[in-house]
Amino acid sequence: MEKQEANKKGAIQPMPKVLVSCRGLDGEDNALVVGYCGNCSYAPPMVMIGIVPTRYSYDMIKKSGCFVVNIVDKRYKETFDFLGKYSKRDCNKLADMKVNLEDGKVVNAPILSDCPVNIECTVVDSIMTGSHEMFIGKVEYVHADSNLVDEEGNIDFTKIAFI
Ligand SMILES: Cc1cc2nc3c(=O)[nH]c(=O)nc-3n(C[C@H](O)[C@H](O)[C@H](O)COP(=O)(O)O)c2cc1C
């Protein structure tokens, strides 16, 4: 295999496609598309999400200290695209897309009911990496569609039709 130098940006692919939901201190809910995210500790279980400080959601996560990572499947594509295109600054996007919400079980942020997996997280640290601030979230509770979970609680991710 012959190699040549390629661009550095977004070098790890495929990029995950998740929706992060959050709640401001005034009780306002929001959600945005996040591609800069991943697992970052096995024990204890931790995930990280990268949020650009100009996002409307940024202050909400920074101040509330929690967020929910919602794994999305193809049935949610239209909503996913909308939430990644429009800011809460410009429209009430959750209401516009009739997004079904429930309160988190542990953290004070909404979960997106129609997503098959919702991961509730508490922010334990953050680092400004450059364009994004990486929020490290301790995984507090994972909600998963019962059709996906085996007797030991493991999620069969092969059953999710990822976007
Ligand atoms: C495929 C895709 C990936 C994205 N990844 C990120 C990301 O990792 N971090 C981020 O801050 N914004 C990301 N965005 C942009 C936000 O989702 C978008 O700017 C959104 O409108 C912000 O909403 P808000 O201002 O209501 O928080 C991504 C958008 C798309 C379409």
Short mmCIF file of N, CA and C and ligand atoms in Angstrom, two decimals:
data_model
loop_
_atom_site.label_atom_id
_atom_site.label_comp_id
_atom_site.label_asym_id
_atom_site.label_seq_id
_atom_site.Cartn_x
_atom_site.Cartn_y
_atom_site.Cartn_z
N MET A 1 0.85 -1.20 0.00
CA MET A 1 0.00 0.00 0.00
C MET A 1 0.89 1.25 0.00
N GLU A 2 0.66 2.11 -0.99
CA GLU A 2 1.45 3.35 -1.03
C GLU A 2 0.74 4.43 -0.23
N LYS A 3 1.47 5.22 0.53
CA LYS A 3 0.87 6.25 1.40
C LYS A 3 1.31 7.64 0.98
N GLN A 4 0.44 8.64 1.29
CA GLN A 4 0.83 10.04 1.13
C GLN A 4 0.22 10.84 2.26
N GLU A 5 0.71 12.02 2.51
CA GLU A 5 0.17 12.82 3.61
C GLU A 5 -1.24 13.30 3.25
N ALA A 6 -2.15 13.24 4.25
CA ALA A 6 -3.54 13.68 4.05
C ALA A 6 -3.89 14.72 5.12
N ASN A 7 -5.09 15.29 5.03
CA ASN A 7 -5.51 16.34 5.96
C ASN A 7 -5.65 15.82 7.39
N LYS A 8 -5.39 16.71 8.34
CA LYS A 8 -5.37 16.31 9.75
C LYS A 8 -6.74 16.38 10.42
N LYS A 9 -7.62 17.25 9.91
CA LYS A 9 -8.91 17.49 10.59
C LYS A 9 -9.80 16.26 10.56
N GLY A 10 -10.43 15.99 11.71
CA GLY A 10 -11.39 14.88 11.78
C GLY A 10 -10.79 13.58 11.29
N ALA A 11 -9.55 13.32 11.72
CA ALA A 11 -8.79 12.21 11.13
C ALA A 11 -9.38 10.85 11.47
N ILE A 12 -10.08 10.75 12.63
CA ILE A 12 -10.68 9.46 12.98
C ILE A 12 -12.10 9.41 12.43
N GLN A 13 -12.36 8.43 11.61
CA GLN A 13 -13.69 8.24 11.00
C GLN A 13 -14.07 6.77 11.11
N PRO A 14 -15.33 6.37 11.06
CA PRO A 14 -16.47 7.27 10.95
C PRO A 14 -16.71 8.03 12.25
N MET A 15 -17.22 9.23 12.08
CA MET A 15 -17.52 10.09 13.23
C MET A 15 -18.87 9.64 13.81
N PRO A 16 -18.96 9.53 15.14
CA PRO A 16 -20.28 9.17 15.70
C PRO A 16 -21.31 10.25 15.38
N LYS A 17 -22.56 9.88 15.39
CA LYS A 17 -23.64 10.87 15.18
C LYS A 17 -24.62 10.71 16.31
N VAL A 18 -24.51 11.58 17.31
CA VAL A 18 -25.40 11.50 18.47
C VAL A 18 -26.11 12.84 18.66
N LEU A 19 -27.15 12.80 19.46
CA LEU A 19 -27.80 14.04 19.90
C LEU A 19 -27.50 14.20 21.38
N VAL A 20 -27.02 15.37 21.75
CA VAL A 20 -26.79 15.66 23.17
C VAL A 20 -27.91 16.58 23.63
N SER A 21 -28.59 16.17 24.69
CA SER A 21 -29.66 17.01 25.24
C SER A 21 -29.20 17.59 26.57
N CYS A 22 -29.75 18.77 26.88
CA CYS A 22 -29.29 19.48 28.07
C CYS A 22 -30.41 20.40 28.57
N ARG A 23 -30.21 20.89 29.80
CA ARG A 23 -31.21 21.77 30.41
C ARG A 23 -30.48 22.92 31.10
N GLY A 24 -30.93 24.13 30.82
CA GLY A 24 -30.34 25.30 31.49
C GLY A 24 -30.82 25.41 32.93
N LEU A 25 -30.18 26.29 33.67
CA LEU A 25 -30.54 26.45 35.08
C LEU A 25 -31.96 27.00 35.23
N ASP A 26 -32.46 27.65 34.17
CA ASP A 26 -33.84 28.17 34.20
C ASP A 26 -34.86 27.12 33.75
N GLY A 27 -34.41 25.90 33.49
CA GLY A 27 -35.33 24.83 33.11
C GLY A 27 -35.54 24.69 31.62
N GLU A 28 -34.84 25.52 30.85
CA GLU A 28 -34.99 25.47 29.39
C GLU A 28 -34.27 24.23 28.81
N ASP A 29 -34.95 23.51 27.92
CA ASP A 29 -34.36 22.30 27.33
C ASP A 29 -33.82 22.57 25.93
N ASN A 30 -32.79 21.82 25.55
CA ASN A 30 -32.25 21.95 24.19
C ASN A 30 -31.54 20.65 23.81
N ALA A 31 -31.25 20.53 22.52
CA ALA A 31 -30.47 19.38 22.03
C ALA A 31 -29.74 19.80 20.76
N LEU A 32 -28.57 19.23 20.56
CA LEU A 32 -27.78 19.52 19.35
C LEU A 32 -27.08 18.25 18.88
N VAL A 33 -26.72 18.25 17.60
CA VAL A 33 -25.95 17.14 17.04
C VAL A 33 -24.50 17.26 17.47
N VAL A 34 -23.90 16.16 17.88
CA VAL A 34 -22.48 16.15 18.25
C VAL A 34 -21.78 14.98 17.54
N GLY A 35 -20.72 15.32 16.85
CA GLY A 35 -19.90 14.30 16.20
C GLY A 35 -18.60 14.06 16.94
N TYR A 36 -18.14 15.09 17.68
CA TYR A 36 -16.89 14.97 18.43
C TYR A 36 -17.20 14.38 19.79
N CYS A 37 -17.24 13.07 19.86
CA CYS A 37 -17.58 12.40 21.12
C CYS A 37 -17.04 10.98 21.09
N GLY A 38 -17.01 10.38 22.26
CA GLY A 38 -16.53 8.99 22.34
C GLY A 38 -16.46 8.51 23.77
N ASN A 39 -16.15 7.24 23.91
CA ASN A 39 -15.90 6.67 25.24
C ASN A 39 -14.52 7.13 25.67
N CYS A 40 -14.35 7.44 26.95
CA CYS A 40 -12.99 7.82 27.37
C CYS A 40 -12.54 7.16 28.66
N SER A 41 -13.38 6.35 29.29
CA SER A 41 -12.92 5.52 30.40
C SER A 41 -13.86 4.33 30.51
N TYR A 42 -13.26 3.19 30.81
CA TYR A 42 -14.01 1.94 30.94
C TYR A 42 -14.45 1.77 32.39
N ALA A 43 -13.50 2.06 33.30
CA ALA A 43 -13.79 1.94 34.73
C ALA A 43 -13.18 3.14 35.47
N PRO A 44 -13.99 4.06 35.98
CA PRO A 44 -15.44 4.09 35.85
C PRO A 44 -15.85 4.46 34.43
N PRO A 45 -17.07 4.10 34.03
CA PRO A 45 -17.51 4.43 32.67
C PRO A 45 -17.65 5.95 32.47
N MET A 46 -16.94 6.46 31.48
CA MET A 46 -16.97 7.89 31.16
C MET A 46 -17.08 8.07 29.65
N VAL A 47 -17.74 9.14 29.26
CA VAL A 47 -17.76 9.52 27.85
C VAL A 47 -17.33 10.97 27.73
N MET A 48 -16.98 11.39 26.52
CA MET A 48 -16.65 12.81 26.33
C MET A 48 -17.43 13.35 25.14
N ILE A 49 -17.76 14.63 25.26
CA ILE A 49 -18.43 15.32 24.14
C ILE A 49 -17.70 16.64 23.90
N GLY A 50 -17.54 17.03 22.66
CA GLY A 50 -16.88 18.29 22.32
C GLY A 50 -17.92 19.32 21.89
N ILE A 51 -17.97 20.43 22.61
CA ILE A 51 -18.96 21.46 22.30
C ILE A 51 -18.25 22.77 21.98
N VAL A 52 -18.61 23.38 20.86
CA VAL A 52 -18.06 24.67 20.47
C VAL A 52 -18.71 25.74 21.37
N PRO A 53 -17.90 26.63 21.96
CA PRO A 53 -18.46 27.60 22.92
C PRO A 53 -19.55 28.52 22.36
N THR A 54 -19.62 28.70 21.06
CA THR A 54 -20.67 29.56 20.51
C THR A 54 -22.03 28.84 20.42
N ARG A 55 -22.07 27.54 20.64
CA ARG A 55 -23.37 26.84 20.61
C ARG A 55 -24.24 27.33 21.75
N TYR A 56 -25.52 27.43 21.51
CA TYR A 56 -26.47 27.84 22.55
C TYR A 56 -26.40 26.84 23.72
N SER A 57 -26.20 25.58 23.41
CA SER A 57 -26.17 24.52 24.43
C SER A 57 -24.96 24.62 25.34
N TYR A 58 -23.91 25.30 24.88
CA TYR A 58 -22.65 25.31 25.63
C TYR A 58 -22.83 25.80 27.07
N ASP A 59 -23.43 26.97 27.21
CA ASP A 59 -23.63 27.56 28.56
C ASP A 59 -24.50 26.67 29.43
N MET A 60 -25.47 26.04 28.79
CA MET A 60 -26.39 25.18 29.55
C MET A 60 -25.62 24.03 30.19
N ILE A 61 -24.75 23.40 29.41
CA ILE A 61 -23.96 22.26 29.91
C ILE A 61 -22.91 22.74 30.92
N LYS A 62 -22.29 23.85 30.59
CA LYS A 62 -21.25 24.42 31.47
C LYS A 62 -21.83 24.72 32.85
N LYS A 63 -23.02 25.31 32.86
CA LYS A 63 -23.61 25.74 34.14
C LYS A 63 -24.34 24.62 34.87
N SER A 64 -25.02 23.74 34.13
CA SER A 64 -25.79 22.69 34.82
C SER A 64 -24.89 21.53 35.25
N GLY A 65 -23.78 21.34 34.53
CA GLY A 65 -22.86 20.25 34.88
C GLY A 65 -23.40 18.87 34.53
N CYS A 66 -24.29 18.80 33.56
CA CYS A 66 -24.78 17.48 33.15
C CYS A 66 -25.29 17.54 31.71
N PHE A 67 -25.43 16.35 31.12
CA PHE A 67 -25.97 16.25 29.75
C PHE A 67 -26.40 14.81 29.52
N VAL A 68 -27.13 14.60 28.43
CA VAL A 68 -27.53 13.24 28.05
C VAL A 68 -27.07 13.00 26.61
N VAL A 69 -26.40 11.87 26.38
CA VAL A 69 -26.04 11.46 25.02
C VAL A 69 -27.12 10.51 24.53
N ASN A 70 -27.77 10.87 23.43
CA ASN A 70 -28.84 10.06 22.86
C ASN A 70 -28.36 9.43 21.56
N ILE A 71 -28.39 8.10 21.51
CA ILE A 71 -27.99 7.40 20.28
C ILE A 71 -29.20 7.36 19.34
N VAL A 72 -28.93 7.70 18.09
CA VAL A 72 -30.00 7.96 17.13
C VAL A 72 -30.03 6.86 16.07
N ASP A 73 -31.24 6.50 15.64
CA ASP A 73 -31.31 5.58 14.50
C ASP A 73 -31.98 6.27 13.31
N LYS A 74 -32.02 5.56 12.18
CA LYS A 74 -32.45 6.16 10.91
C LYS A 74 -33.85 6.77 10.97
N ARG A 75 -34.71 6.20 11.83
CA ARG A 75 -36.08 6.72 11.91
C ARG A 75 -36.12 8.16 12.40
N TYR A 76 -35.01 8.60 12.99
CA TYR A 76 -34.96 9.92 13.60
C TYR A 76 -34.16 10.92 12.75
N LYS A 77 -33.89 10.53 11.51
CA LYS A 77 -32.98 11.31 10.65
C LYS A 77 -33.45 12.76 10.45
N GLU A 78 -34.74 12.94 10.22
CA GLU A 78 -35.25 14.29 9.95
C GLU A 78 -35.02 15.20 11.16
N THR A 79 -35.34 14.66 12.34
CA THR A 79 -35.15 15.43 13.58
C THR A 79 -33.67 15.70 13.82
N PHE A 80 -32.86 14.66 13.60
CA PHE A 80 -31.41 14.78 13.77
C PHE A 80 -30.87 15.93 12.91
N ASP A 81 -31.24 15.94 11.64
CA ASP A 81 -30.75 16.97 10.72
C ASP A 81 -31.18 18.37 11.16
N PHE A 82 -32.41 18.46 11.63
CA PHE A 82 -32.95 19.76 12.05
C PHE A 82 -32.18 20.28 13.28
N LEU A 83 -31.96 19.38 14.24
CA LEU A 83 -31.31 19.79 15.50
C LEU A 83 -29.83 20.13 15.29
N GLY A 84 -29.27 19.62 14.19
CA GLY A 84 -27.87 19.92 13.88
C GLY A 84 -27.73 21.14 12.99
N LYS A 85 -28.85 21.59 12.43
CA LYS A 85 -28.81 22.71 11.49
C LYS A 85 -29.21 24.02 12.16
N TYR A 86 -30.21 23.93 13.02
CA TYR A 86 -30.75 25.16 13.63
C TYR A 86 -30.35 25.27 15.09
N SER A 87 -30.13 26.51 15.52
CA SER A 87 -29.80 26.79 16.92
C SER A 87 -31.04 27.21 17.67
N LYS A 88 -31.05 26.92 18.94
CA LYS A 88 -32.14 27.37 19.81
C LYS A 88 -32.23 28.89 19.81
N ARG A 89 -31.13 29.53 19.43
CA ARG A 89 -31.11 30.99 19.32
C ARG A 89 -32.11 31.47 18.25
N ASP A 90 -32.32 30.64 17.24
CA ASP A 90 -33.13 31.05 16.09
C ASP A 90 -34.55 30.52 16.12
N CYS A 91 -34.81 29.43 16.80
CA CYS A 91 -36.15 28.85 16.82
C CYS A 91 -36.27 27.91 18.01
N ASN A 92 -37.50 27.60 18.38
CA ASN A 92 -37.70 26.65 19.47
C ASN A 92 -37.68 25.24 18.86
N LYS A 93 -36.48 24.76 18.56
CA LYS A 93 -36.36 23.59 17.68
C LYS A 93 -36.97 22.31 18.23
N LEU A 94 -36.94 22.12 19.54
CA LEU A 94 -37.54 20.89 20.09
C LEU A 94 -39.06 20.90 19.88
N ALA A 95 -39.67 22.05 20.09
CA ALA A 95 -41.12 22.16 19.87
C ALA A 95 -41.45 22.07 18.39
N ASP A 96 -40.64 22.72 17.55
CA ASP A 96 -40.89 22.71 16.11
C ASP A 96 -40.89 21.28 15.56
N MET A 97 -40.02 20.43 16.09
CA MET A 97 -39.91 19.04 15.61
C MET A 97 -40.74 18.08 16.46
N LYS A 98 -41.52 18.64 17.39
CA LYS A 98 -42.36 17.82 18.28
C LYS A 98 -41.54 16.68 18.92
N VAL A 99 -40.39 17.05 19.45
CA VAL A 99 -39.49 16.06 20.07
C VAL A 99 -40.08 15.63 21.42
N ASN A 100 -40.22 14.32 21.61
CA ASN A 100 -40.74 13.79 22.88
C ASN A 100 -39.62 13.74 23.91
N LEU A 101 -39.89 14.34 25.06
CA LEU A 101 -38.88 14.43 26.11
C LEU A 101 -39.38 13.79 27.40
N GLU A 102 -38.44 13.29 28.17
CA GLU A 102 -38.74 12.84 29.55
C GLU A 102 -37.62 13.37 30.43
N ASP A 103 -37.91 13.55 31.70
CA ASP A 103 -36.85 13.95 32.62
C ASP A 103 -35.86 12.81 32.79
N GLY A 104 -34.59 13.15 32.95
CA GLY A 104 -33.60 12.14 33.29
C GLY A 104 -33.94 11.51 34.63
N LYS A 105 -33.42 10.30 34.82
CA LYS A 105 -33.69 9.59 36.07
C LYS A 105 -32.74 10.08 37.18
N VAL A 106 -31.52 10.45 36.76
CA VAL A 106 -30.49 10.85 37.74
C VAL A 106 -30.12 12.32 37.57
N VAL A 107 -29.89 12.75 36.33
CA VAL A 107 -29.41 14.12 36.12
C VAL A 107 -30.57 15.04 35.73
N ASN A 108 -30.36 16.33 35.93
CA ASN A 108 -31.40 17.31 35.61
C ASN A 108 -31.27 17.77 34.17
N ALA A 109 -31.57 16.84 33.26
CA ALA A 109 -31.55 17.14 31.82
C ALA A 109 -32.56 16.20 31.18
N PRO A 110 -33.10 16.60 30.01
CA PRO A 110 -34.11 15.75 29.38
C PRO A 110 -33.48 14.61 28.59
N ILE A 111 -34.19 13.48 28.50
CA ILE A 111 -33.78 12.43 27.56
C ILE A 111 -34.74 12.50 26.36
N LEU A 112 -34.25 12.14 25.20
CA LEU A 112 -35.07 12.13 23.99
C LEU A 112 -35.72 10.75 23.91
N SER A 113 -37.01 10.69 24.24
CA SER A 113 -37.72 9.41 24.42
C SER A 113 -37.66 8.50 23.20
N ASP A 114 -37.62 9.06 22.00
CA ASP A 114 -37.70 8.24 20.79
C ASP A 114 -36.34 7.74 20.29
N CYS A 115 -35.29 8.03 21.05
CA CYS A 115 -33.97 7.47 20.72
C CYS A 115 -33.79 6.16 21.49
N PRO A 116 -33.20 5.14 20.87
CA PRO A 116 -33.15 3.81 21.50
C PRO A 116 -32.25 3.72 22.73
N VAL A 117 -31.26 4.60 22.82
CA VAL A 117 -30.35 4.57 23.98
C VAL A 117 -30.12 6.00 24.45
N ASN A 118 -30.21 6.21 25.77
CA ASN A 118 -29.98 7.54 26.36
C ASN A 118 -29.00 7.36 27.51
N ILE A 119 -27.93 8.13 27.48
CA ILE A 119 -26.85 7.97 28.46
C ILE A 119 -26.78 9.24 29.31
N GLU A 120 -27.18 9.13 30.55
CA GLU A 120 -27.18 10.29 31.46
C GLU A 120 -25.78 10.48 32.04
N CYS A 121 -25.29 11.70 31.99
CA CYS A 121 -23.92 11.97 32.43
C CYS A 121 -23.82 13.19 33.33
N THR A 122 -22.89 13.12 34.27
CA THR A 122 -22.53 14.27 35.09
C THR A 122 -21.13 14.72 34.68
N VAL A 123 -20.97 16.01 34.46
CA VAL A 123 -19.65 16.53 34.05
C VAL A 123 -18.69 16.46 35.23
N VAL A 124 -17.56 15.78 35.03
CA VAL A 124 -16.56 15.69 36.10
C VAL A 124 -15.32 16.52 35.78
N ASP A 125 -15.16 16.91 34.52
CA ASP A 125 -14.00 17.72 34.14
C ASP A 125 -14.24 18.25 32.73
N SER A 126 -13.44 19.24 32.35
CA SER A 126 -13.50 19.68 30.95
C SER A 126 -12.16 20.28 30.57
N ILE A 127 -11.89 20.22 29.28
CA ILE A 127 -10.63 20.78 28.78
C ILE A 127 -10.91 21.46 27.44
N MET A 128 -10.37 22.69 27.30
CA MET A 128 -10.53 23.41 26.04
C MET A 128 -9.45 22.89 25.09
N THR A 129 -9.87 22.10 24.12
CA THR A 129 -8.87 21.47 23.25
C THR A 129 -8.50 22.35 22.06
N GLY A 130 -9.32 23.36 21.78
CA GLY A 130 -9.11 24.22 20.60
C GLY A 130 -10.47 24.76 20.22
N SER A 131 -10.96 24.31 19.08
CA SER A 131 -12.29 24.77 18.64
C SER A 131 -13.39 24.29 19.59
N HIS A 132 -13.19 23.15 20.24
CA HIS A 132 -14.21 22.54 21.09
C HIS A 132 -13.74 22.47 22.54
N GLU A 133 -14.70 22.52 23.47
CA GLU A 133 -14.39 22.17 24.86
C GLU A 133 -14.87 20.73 25.05
N MET A 134 -13.96 19.88 25.51
CA MET A 134 -14.32 18.48 25.74
C MET A 134 -14.84 18.35 27.16
N PHE A 135 -16.09 17.98 27.28
CA PHE A 135 -16.68 17.75 28.60
C PHE A 135 -16.60 16.25 28.89
N ILE A 136 -16.00 15.93 30.02
CA ILE A 136 -15.89 14.53 30.43
C ILE A 136 -17.10 14.22 31.30
N GLY A 137 -17.88 13.24 30.89
CA GLY A 137 -19.11 12.91 31.61
C GLY A 137 -19.05 11.55 32.26
N LYS A 138 -19.29 11.52 33.57
CA LYS A 138 -19.40 10.22 34.26
C LYS A 138 -20.76 9.65 33.91
N VAL A 139 -20.78 8.41 33.44
CA VAL A 139 -22.05 7.79 33.04
C VAL A 139 -22.82 7.39 34.30
N GLU A 140 -23.98 8.03 34.47
CA GLU A 140 -24.77 7.80 35.69
C GLU A 140 -25.86 6.74 35.49
N TYR A 141 -26.41 6.69 34.26
CA TYR A 141 -27.52 5.76 34.01
C TYR A 141 -27.67 5.62 32.49
N VAL A 142 -27.91 4.39 32.05
CA VAL A 142 -28.14 4.16 30.62
C VAL A 142 -29.53 3.57 30.43
N HIS A 143 -30.35 4.26 29.66
CA HIS A 143 -31.69 3.76 29.28
C HIS A 143 -31.54 3.09 27.92
N ALA A 144 -32.08 1.89 27.76
CA ALA A 144 -32.00 1.24 26.45
C ALA A 144 -33.31 0.55 26.13
N ASP A 145 -33.72 0.63 24.87
CA ASP A 145 -34.89 -0.07 24.36
C ASP A 145 -34.78 -1.55 24.77
N SER A 146 -35.80 -2.07 25.42
CA SER A 146 -35.77 -3.45 25.93
C SER A 146 -35.48 -4.48 24.84
N ASN A 147 -35.86 -4.17 23.60
CA ASN A 147 -35.60 -5.10 22.50
C ASN A 147 -34.11 -5.25 22.19
N LEU A 148 -33.30 -4.36 22.75
CA LEU A 148 -31.87 -4.36 22.43
C LEU A 148 -31.02 -4.98 23.53
N VAL A 149 -31.63 -5.23 24.70
CA VAL A 149 -30.82 -5.58 25.88
C VAL A 149 -30.95 -7.06 26.22
N ASP A 150 -29.78 -7.72 26.49
CA ASP A 150 -29.83 -9.14 26.87
C ASP A 150 -29.97 -9.28 28.40
N GLU A 151 -29.95 -10.53 28.90
CA GLU A 151 -30.20 -10.79 30.33
C GLU A 151 -29.14 -10.13 31.21
N GLU A 152 -27.95 -9.92 30.64
CA GLU A 152 -26.87 -9.31 31.44
C GLU A 152 -26.82 -7.79 31.31
N GLY A 153 -27.79 -7.23 30.58
CA GLY A 153 -27.82 -5.77 30.45
C GLY A 153 -27.00 -5.24 29.29
N ASN A 154 -26.43 -6.15 28.50
CA ASN A 154 -25.62 -5.68 27.36
C ASN A 154 -26.53 -5.25 26.21
N ILE A 155 -26.17 -4.14 25.59
CA ILE A 155 -26.95 -3.64 24.45
C ILE A 155 -26.39 -4.27 23.17
N ASP A 156 -27.29 -4.80 22.34
CA ASP A 156 -26.87 -5.34 21.03
C ASP A 156 -26.91 -4.20 20.01
N PHE A 157 -25.77 -3.54 19.85
CA PHE A 157 -25.70 -2.37 18.97
C PHE A 157 -25.87 -2.74 17.49
N THR A 158 -25.73 -4.04 17.18
CA THR A 158 -25.91 -4.43 15.77
C THR A 158 -27.38 -4.30 15.35
N LYS A 159 -28.26 -4.20 16.36
CA LYS A 159 -29.69 -4.06 16.04
C LYS A 159 -30.10 -2.62 15.76
N ILE A 160 -29.19 -1.69 16.00
CA ILE A 160 -29.51 -0.27 15.77
C ILE A 160 -29.13 0.10 14.34
N ALA A 161 -30.09 0.68 13.61
CA ALA A 161 -29.81 1.14 12.25
C ALA A 161 -29.27 2.57 12.34
N PHE A 162 -27.95 2.67 12.53
CA PHE A 162 -27.33 3.99 12.70
C PHE A 162 -27.49 4.83 11.43
N ILE A 163 -27.56 6.13 11.62
CA ILE A 163 -27.66 7.06 10.47
C ILE A 163 -26.35 7.01 9.70
C1 LIG B 1 -22.85 16.00 11.56
C2 LIG B 1 -22.75 17.15 12.54
C3 LIG B 1 -21.84 17.06 13.59
C4 LIG B 1 -21.74 18.11 14.53
N1 LIG B 1 -20.84 17.99 15.56
C5 LIG B 1 -20.76 18.98 16.49
C6 LIG B 1 -19.89 18.82 17.61
O1 LIG B 1 -19.22 17.82 17.79
N2 LIG B 1 -19.84 19.85 18.51
C7 LIG B 1 -20.59 20.99 18.38
O2 LIG B 1 -20.51 21.88 19.23
N3 LIG B 1 -21.43 21.16 17.31
C8 LIG B 1 -21.55 20.17 16.39
N4 LIG B 1 -22.42 20.30 15.33
C9 LIG B 1 -23.16 21.54 15.14
C10 LIG B 1 -24.37 21.73 16.07
O3 LIG B 1 -25.15 20.55 16.19
C11 LIG B 1 -25.23 22.88 15.54
O4 LIG B 1 -24.45 24.05 15.42
C12 LIG B 1 -26.48 23.15 16.35
O5 LIG B 1 -27.34 23.97 15.60
C13 LIG B 1 -26.18 23.83 17.68
O6 LIG B 1 -27.38 24.02 18.38
P1 LIG B 1 -27.53 25.04 19.60
O7 LIG B 1 -26.93 26.35 19.18
O8 LIG B 1 -29.03 25.12 19.82
O9 LIG B 1 -26.80 24.43 20.76
C14 LIG B 1 -22.55 19.27 14.40
C15 LIG B 1 -23.48 19.34 13.35
C16 LIG B 1 -23.59 18.30 12.44
C17 LIG B 1 -24.62 18.39 11.34
#
